[in-house]
């Protein structure tokens, strides 16, 4: 007897049948970069920002090789500027990362909120939503606000990978760890935290971490880390733990519609239908950052909905 099973014509025994591993499902990623003044420091060779750029290069090329349908957007955590809308063009993301201005300080929570808005306008609604944040400077964040944001991301099925480097701020690390633990509370550990000690290559550790797609992941034996494991066992243990999932709480098209918003500062109407897709999204993000008389998050989502649905 013979049977046809997944394109493999064999006798009823499974001997000799081969199965091709499934490729990584398509993802929509928003890469959030720290381009604050702290990124000029040279505790990562040659600077924190150059090391960040190398890491972004390794990560997005690895994800793109794992699935060519994976898309990327690029967001600045200092000016909340959308440096690149969602695209499969890896070179565009790298170019915009390289040219990002070094300035100011970051607002981590606000940056993640904007990243979620960007994810909502993805074309492939079946793709997974993921935020990858590179944080190399101190920031102030309320613990309860972070917890609420994690719960919102959990409800909306938004995964988050965070790469911490630079400042050894214990309280900041703990708040981020709690954030990741909440995200992994009811799902398989799809969100990750990677802590990169000073003097090491962010790109190398990312390639060995679970942030990288499994098919593109490198074994630690491929790299020479910049410290002696026997001489500094505590540091080695910290790196090992940072590359594991945080699992403490783990459990088993329509026609466009014209919408006018009133800019209360100038009393002039803004007609969004006359804007390009990138101009409209940038306008929505800019308005969302104004402290007074700005459209609500609901309004911003509405404008994105009617544009892309």
Tab-separated table of C-alpha atoms in Angstrom:
chain	number	residue	atom	x	y	z
A	1	UNK	CA	0.000	0.000	0.000
A	2	UNK	CA	1.071	3.521	-0.713
A	3	UNK	CA	-0.206	6.841	0.524
A	4	UNK	CA	0.396	10.487	-0.310
A	5	UNK	CA	1.367	12.400	2.800
A	6	UNK	CA	2.629	15.978	2.578
A	7	UNK	CA	3.934	15.312	-0.900
A	8	UNK	CA	5.927	12.220	0.159
A	9	UNK	CA	4.856	9.005	-1.591
A	10	UNK	CA	6.048	6.118	0.609
A	11	UNK	CA	4.837	2.817	2.061
A	12	UNK	CA	2.894	3.054	5.314
A	13	UNK	CA	6.161	3.071	7.249
A	14	UNK	CA	7.599	6.538	7.920
A	15	UNK	CA	11.132	5.362	7.175
A	16	UNK	CA	12.920	7.548	4.640
A	17	UNK	CA	10.417	10.408	4.705
A	18	UNK	CA	11.887	13.869	5.113
A	19	UNK	CA	10.046	16.959	6.191
A	20	UNK	CA	11.170	20.494	5.485
A	21	UNK	CA	11.130	22.715	8.591
A	22	UNK	CA	8.599	25.515	8.492
A	23	UNK	CA	10.091	28.942	7.934
A	24	UNK	CA	9.535	31.764	10.392
A	25	UNK	CA	6.073	33.286	10.047
A	26	UNK	CA	6.031	36.808	8.590
A	27	UNK	CA	6.547	39.562	11.128
A	28	UNK	CA	5.952	43.272	11.194
A	29	UNK	CA	8.739	44.857	13.251
A	30	UNK	CA	9.162	48.389	14.508
A	31	UNK	CA	12.803	48.975	15.458
A	32	UNK	CA	13.070	51.633	18.179
A	33	UNK	CA	16.560	53.108	18.434
A	34	UNK	CA	18.155	55.113	21.217
A	35	UNK	CA	19.795	58.092	19.523
A	36	UNK	CA	20.247	60.177	22.671
A	37	UNK	CA	23.385	62.062	23.711
A	38	UNK	CA	24.394	59.033	25.785
A	39	UNK	CA	25.081	57.162	22.562
A	40	UNK	CA	28.317	59.115	22.047
A	41	UNK	CA	29.982	57.164	24.881
A	42	UNK	CA	32.830	54.856	23.870
A	43	UNK	CA	32.332	52.023	26.371
A	44	UNK	CA	31.196	49.950	23.360
A	45	UNK	CA	33.623	49.911	20.429
A	46	UNK	CA	33.825	52.414	18.821
A	47	UNK	CA	30.756	54.135	20.324
A	48	UNK	CA	27.414	53.015	21.684
A	49	UNK	CA	25.632	54.243	18.570
A	50	UNK	CA	27.980	52.485	16.147
A	51	UNK	CA	27.568	49.286	18.144
A	52	UNK	CA	23.782	49.747	17.992
A	53	UNK	CA	23.965	50.194	14.207
A	54	UNK	CA	25.918	46.946	13.820
A	55	UNK	CA	23.322	45.154	15.948
A	56	UNK	CA	20.418	46.501	13.872
A	57	UNK	CA	22.267	45.364	10.745
A	58	UNK	CA	22.675	41.804	12.061
A	59	UNK	CA	19.111	41.591	13.366
A	60	UNK	CA	17.141	42.824	10.371
A	61	UNK	CA	19.255	40.910	7.867
A	62	UNK	CA	18.751	37.731	9.905
A	63	UNK	CA	14.994	38.270	10.119
A	64	UNK	CA	14.803	39.072	6.413
A	65	UNK	CA	16.692	35.894	5.496
A	66	UNK	CA	14.369	33.860	7.719
A	67	UNK	CA	11.328	35.257	5.879
A	68	UNK	CA	11.515	37.699	2.977
A	69	UNK	CA	7.984	38.938	3.751
A	70	UNK	CA	9.105	40.380	7.091
A	71	UNK	CA	8.688	44.155	7.222
A	72	UNK	CA	10.494	46.781	9.285
A	73	UNK	CA	9.792	50.298	10.471
A	74	UNK	CA	12.273	52.591	12.235
A	75	UNK	CA	11.412	54.917	15.125
A	76	UNK	CA	13.573	57.359	17.082
A	77	UNK	CA	13.078	57.208	20.868
A	78	UNK	CA	14.247	60.815	21.324
A	79	UNK	CA	12.232	62.912	18.888
A	80	UNK	CA	9.564	60.227	18.295
A	81	UNK	CA	10.281	60.638	14.601
A	82	UNK	CA	9.273	57.874	12.228
A	83	UNK	CA	12.569	57.519	10.387
A	84	UNK	CA	11.148	54.891	8.027
A	85	UNK	CA	7.649	53.584	7.432
A	86	UNK	CA	7.111	49.836	7.177
A	87	UNK	CA	9.132	48.292	4.366
A	88	UNK	CA	10.913	45.117	3.297
A	89	UNK	CA	13.874	47.231	2.123
A	90	UNK	CA	16.632	46.382	4.612
A	91	UNK	CA	19.042	48.888	3.057
A	92	UNK	CA	16.585	51.720	3.656
A	93	UNK	CA	16.355	50.862	7.359
A	94	UNK	CA	20.143	50.726	7.669
A	95	UNK	CA	20.583	54.029	5.853
A	96	UNK	CA	18.029	55.793	8.066
A	97	UNK	CA	19.597	54.284	11.187
A	98	UNK	CA	23.056	55.483	10.180
A	99	UNK	CA	21.808	59.023	9.506
A	100	UNK	CA	19.732	59.365	12.698
A	101	UNK	CA	20.744	62.539	14.603
A	102	UNK	CA	22.265	62.195	18.077
A	103	UNK	CA	20.266	64.416	20.412
A	104	UNK	CA	18.319	64.758	23.642
A	105	UNK	CA	17.072	61.945	25.856
A	106	UNK	CA	14.602	59.106	25.388
A	107	UNK	CA	11.045	58.544	26.591
A	108	UNK	CA	10.799	54.759	26.579
A	109	UNK	CA	7.087	54.363	27.338
A	110	UNK	CA	5.906	56.999	24.880
A	111	UNK	CA	8.117	55.494	22.197
A	112	UNK	CA	6.547	52.053	22.643
A	113	UNK	CA	3.056	53.544	22.433
A	114	UNK	CA	3.885	55.186	19.109
A	115	UNK	CA	5.459	51.961	17.849
A	116	UNK	CA	2.147	50.170	18.413
A	117	UNK	CA	0.348	52.803	16.322
A	118	UNK	CA	2.812	52.172	13.503
A	119	UNK	CA	2.182	48.417	13.732
A	120	UNK	CA	-1.566	48.947	13.344
A	121	UNK	CA	-1.098	50.285	9.792
A	122	UNK	CA	0.700	47.165	8.519
A	123	UNK	CA	-0.615	45.838	5.210
A	124	UNK	CA	-0.470	42.130	6.076
A	125	UNK	CA	-2.883	41.846	8.987
A	126	UNK	CA	-1.914	38.192	9.503
A	127	UNK	CA	1.699	39.028	10.293
A	128	UNK	CA	2.879	38.993	13.896
A	129	UNK	CA	3.400	42.379	15.546
A	130	UNK	CA	6.739	42.977	17.255
A	131	UNK	CA	8.587	45.941	18.746
A	132	UNK	CA	12.379	45.706	19.083
A	133	UNK	CA	13.790	48.445	21.327
A	134	UNK	CA	17.482	49.251	21.737
A	135	UNK	CA	17.987	51.178	24.987
A	136	UNK	CA	21.441	52.470	25.911
A	137	UNK	CA	20.632	55.369	28.220
A	138	UNK	CA	18.766	55.939	31.494
A	139	UNK	CA	15.082	56.809	31.403
A	140	UNK	CA	12.319	57.515	33.886
A	141	UNK	CA	9.244	55.285	33.761
A	142	UNK	CA	6.470	54.707	36.256
A	143	UNK	CA	6.221	51.040	37.253
A	144	UNK	CA	2.422	51.038	37.087
A	145	UNK	CA	2.468	52.732	33.675
A	146	UNK	CA	4.844	50.076	32.359
A	147	UNK	CA	2.618	47.328	33.762
A	148	UNK	CA	-0.491	48.834	32.140
A	149	UNK	CA	1.328	49.087	28.817
A	150	UNK	CA	2.432	45.450	29.060
A	151	UNK	CA	-1.157	44.344	29.699
A	152	UNK	CA	-2.337	46.372	26.692
A	153	UNK	CA	0.330	44.802	24.480
A	154	UNK	CA	-0.634	41.378	25.798
A	155	UNK	CA	-4.280	41.977	24.861
A	156	UNK	CA	-3.320	43.256	21.401
A	157	UNK	CA	-0.819	40.420	20.810
A	158	UNK	CA	2.172	42.720	20.442
A	159	UNK	CA	5.514	41.049	21.217
A	160	UNK	CA	8.439	43.083	22.519
A	161	UNK	CA	12.191	42.439	22.450
A	162	UNK	CA	14.365	44.812	24.484
A	163	UNK	CA	18.142	45.131	24.260
A	164	UNK	CA	19.613	46.942	27.277
A	165	UNK	CA	23.190	48.183	27.170
A	166	UNK	CA	25.276	51.017	28.553
A	167	UNK	CA	24.025	52.171	31.930
A	168	UNK	CA	24.068	49.609	34.731
A	169	UNK	CA	20.870	50.845	36.359
A	170	UNK	CA	19.540	48.046	38.550
A	171	UNK	CA	16.096	49.578	39.112
A	172	UNK	CA	15.710	50.231	35.387
A	173	UNK	CA	16.690	46.651	34.573
A	174	UNK	CA	14.183	45.307	37.102
A	175	UNK	CA	11.350	47.431	35.728
A	176	UNK	CA	12.072	46.199	32.192
A	177	UNK	CA	12.324	42.603	33.414
A	178	UNK	CA	8.910	42.903	35.093
A	179	UNK	CA	7.537	44.365	31.851
A	180	UNK	CA	8.751	41.342	29.873
A	181	UNK	CA	7.450	38.915	32.509
A	182	UNK	CA	3.952	40.365	32.174
A	183	UNK	CA	4.116	40.041	28.387
A	184	UNK	CA	5.015	36.364	28.781
A	185	UNK	CA	2.400	35.687	31.463
A	186	UNK	CA	-0.200	33.841	29.376
A	187	UNK	CA	1.676	33.025	26.186
A	188	UNK	CA	4.749	31.066	25.210
A	189	UNK	CA	7.778	33.241	25.827
A	190	UNK	CA	7.676	35.327	22.663
A	191	UNK	CA	9.067	38.507	24.243
A	192	UNK	CA	12.709	38.721	25.264
A	193	UNK	CA	15.177	40.789	27.266
A	194	UNK	CA	18.879	40.899	26.407
A	195	UNK	CA	21.356	42.726	28.657
A	196	UNK	CA	24.731	43.464	27.051
A	197	UNK	CA	27.547	44.326	29.516
A	198	UNK	CA	29.941	47.172	28.603
A	199	UNK	CA	32.879	46.216	26.422
A	200	UNK	CA	31.010	43.501	24.517
A	201	UNK	CA	29.564	43.435	21.020
A	202	UNK	CA	25.801	43.926	20.958
A	203	UNK	CA	25.646	42.326	17.511
A	204	UNK	CA	27.454	39.158	18.631
A	205	UNK	CA	25.214	38.622	21.639
A	206	UNK	CA	22.073	39.243	19.600
A	207	UNK	CA	23.147	36.539	17.152
A	208	UNK	CA	23.361	34.070	20.061
A	209	UNK	CA	20.102	35.194	21.683
A	210	UNK	CA	16.487	34.201	21.130
A	211	UNK	CA	15.804	37.621	19.645
A	212	UNK	CA	17.357	36.253	16.452
A	213	UNK	CA	15.246	33.787	14.396
A	214	UNK	CA	16.254	30.214	15.221
A	215	UNK	CA	17.419	29.471	11.679
A	216	UNK	CA	19.818	32.435	11.834
A	217	UNK	CA	21.005	31.976	15.408
A	218	UNK	CA	24.724	31.432	16.041
A	219	UNK	CA	26.323	29.164	18.623
A	220	UNK	CA	28.463	30.872	21.259
A	221	UNK	CA	31.490	28.871	20.099
A	222	UNK	CA	31.514	30.927	16.894
A	223	UNK	CA	32.489	34.080	18.740
A	224	UNK	CA	35.270	35.179	21.046
A	225	UNK	CA	33.646	37.289	23.732
A	226	UNK	CA	35.580	40.248	25.063
A	227	UNK	CA	36.198	38.849	28.537
A	228	UNK	CA	37.585	35.777	30.261
A	229	UNK	CA	34.715	33.603	31.481
A	230	UNK	CA	36.830	31.984	34.194
A	231	UNK	CA	38.146	35.335	35.377
A	232	UNK	CA	34.670	36.866	35.628
A	233	UNK	CA	32.091	34.110	36.243
A	234	UNK	CA	29.468	36.587	37.480
A	235	UNK	CA	29.549	38.472	34.192
A	236	UNK	CA	29.381	35.219	32.250
A	237	UNK	CA	26.345	34.166	34.266
A	238	UNK	CA	24.682	37.531	33.644
A	239	UNK	CA	25.114	37.111	29.904
A	240	UNK	CA	23.797	33.549	30.038
A	241	UNK	CA	20.698	34.623	31.951
A	242	UNK	CA	20.084	37.580	29.674
A	243	UNK	CA	19.893	35.259	26.682
A	244	UNK	CA	17.184	33.085	28.206
A	245	UNK	CA	13.466	33.736	28.081
A	246	UNK	CA	11.975	35.326	31.151
A	247	UNK	CA	9.469	32.614	32.097
A	248	UNK	CA	8.727	33.188	35.776
A	249	UNK	CA	5.044	33.739	35.032
A	250	UNK	CA	4.776	31.592	31.910
A	251	UNK	CA	1.649	29.434	31.575
A	252	UNK	CA	1.000	26.284	29.660
A	253	UNK	CA	-10.267	47.309	0.547
A	254	UNK	CA	-12.729	50.120	1.340
A	255	UNK	CA	-12.872	53.583	-0.274
A	256	UNK	CA	-10.862	56.190	1.620
A	257	UNK	CA	-12.948	58.613	3.643
A	258	UNK	CA	-12.113	62.280	4.005
A	259	UNK	CA	-11.599	63.219	7.642
A	260	UNK	CA	-10.961	66.766	8.814
A	261	UNK	CA	-9.412	67.452	12.190
A	262	UNK	CA	-9.380	70.943	13.644
A	263	UNK	CA	-5.979	72.139	14.761
A	264	UNK	CA	-7.026	74.156	17.787
A	265	UNK	CA	-3.782	76.092	17.895
A	266	UNK	CA	-4.200	77.574	14.408
A	267	UNK	CA	-7.950	77.069	13.831
A	268	UNK	CA	-7.162	75.595	10.425
A	269	UNK	CA	-8.372	72.317	8.988
A	270	UNK	CA	-5.996	69.550	8.023
A	271	UNK	CA	-7.246	67.482	5.090
A	272	UNK	CA	-5.546	64.101	5.427
A	273	UNK	CA	-6.664	62.815	2.026
A	274	UNK	CA	-4.244	65.198	0.321
A	275	UNK	CA	-1.277	63.670	2.175
A	276	UNK	CA	0.858	60.734	1.146
A	277	UNK	CA	0.852	57.666	3.396
A	278	UNK	CA	4.134	58.635	5.076
A	279	UNK	CA	3.095	62.308	5.483
A	280	UNK	CA	-0.199	61.275	7.054
A	281	UNK	CA	1.410	58.900	9.541
A	282	UNK	CA	4.080	61.437	10.465
A	283	UNK	CA	1.368	64.079	10.971
A	284	UNK	CA	-0.591	61.753	13.237
A	285	UNK	CA	2.475	60.908	15.313
A	286	UNK	CA	3.481	64.576	15.587
A	287	UNK	CA	0.011	65.582	16.738
A	288	UNK	CA	-0.046	62.750	19.264
A	289	UNK	CA	3.055	64.167	20.938
A	290	UNK	CA	1.662	67.663	21.534
A	291	UNK	CA	0.820	68.174	25.178
A	292	UNK	CA	-2.222	70.384	24.656
A	293	UNK	CA	-5.169	70.396	22.225
A	294	UNK	CA	-4.020	67.282	20.405
A	295	UNK	CA	-6.213	64.519	18.954
A	296	UNK	CA	-6.764	61.535	21.178
A	297	UNK	CA	-5.230	58.130	20.506
A	298	UNK	CA	-8.678	57.086	19.293
A	299	UNK	CA	-8.637	59.870	16.677
A	300	UNK	CA	-5.184	58.877	15.468
A	301	UNK	CA	-6.209	55.229	15.126
A	302	UNK	CA	-9.324	56.362	13.229
A	303	UNK	CA	-7.317	58.249	10.632
A	304	UNK	CA	-5.005	55.271	10.149
A	305	UNK	CA	-7.988	52.909	9.907
A	306	UNK	CA	-9.753	54.778	7.119
A	307	UNK	CA	-6.505	55.204	5.238
A	308	UNK	CA	-5.389	51.570	5.243
A	309	UNK	CA	-8.620	49.536	5.381
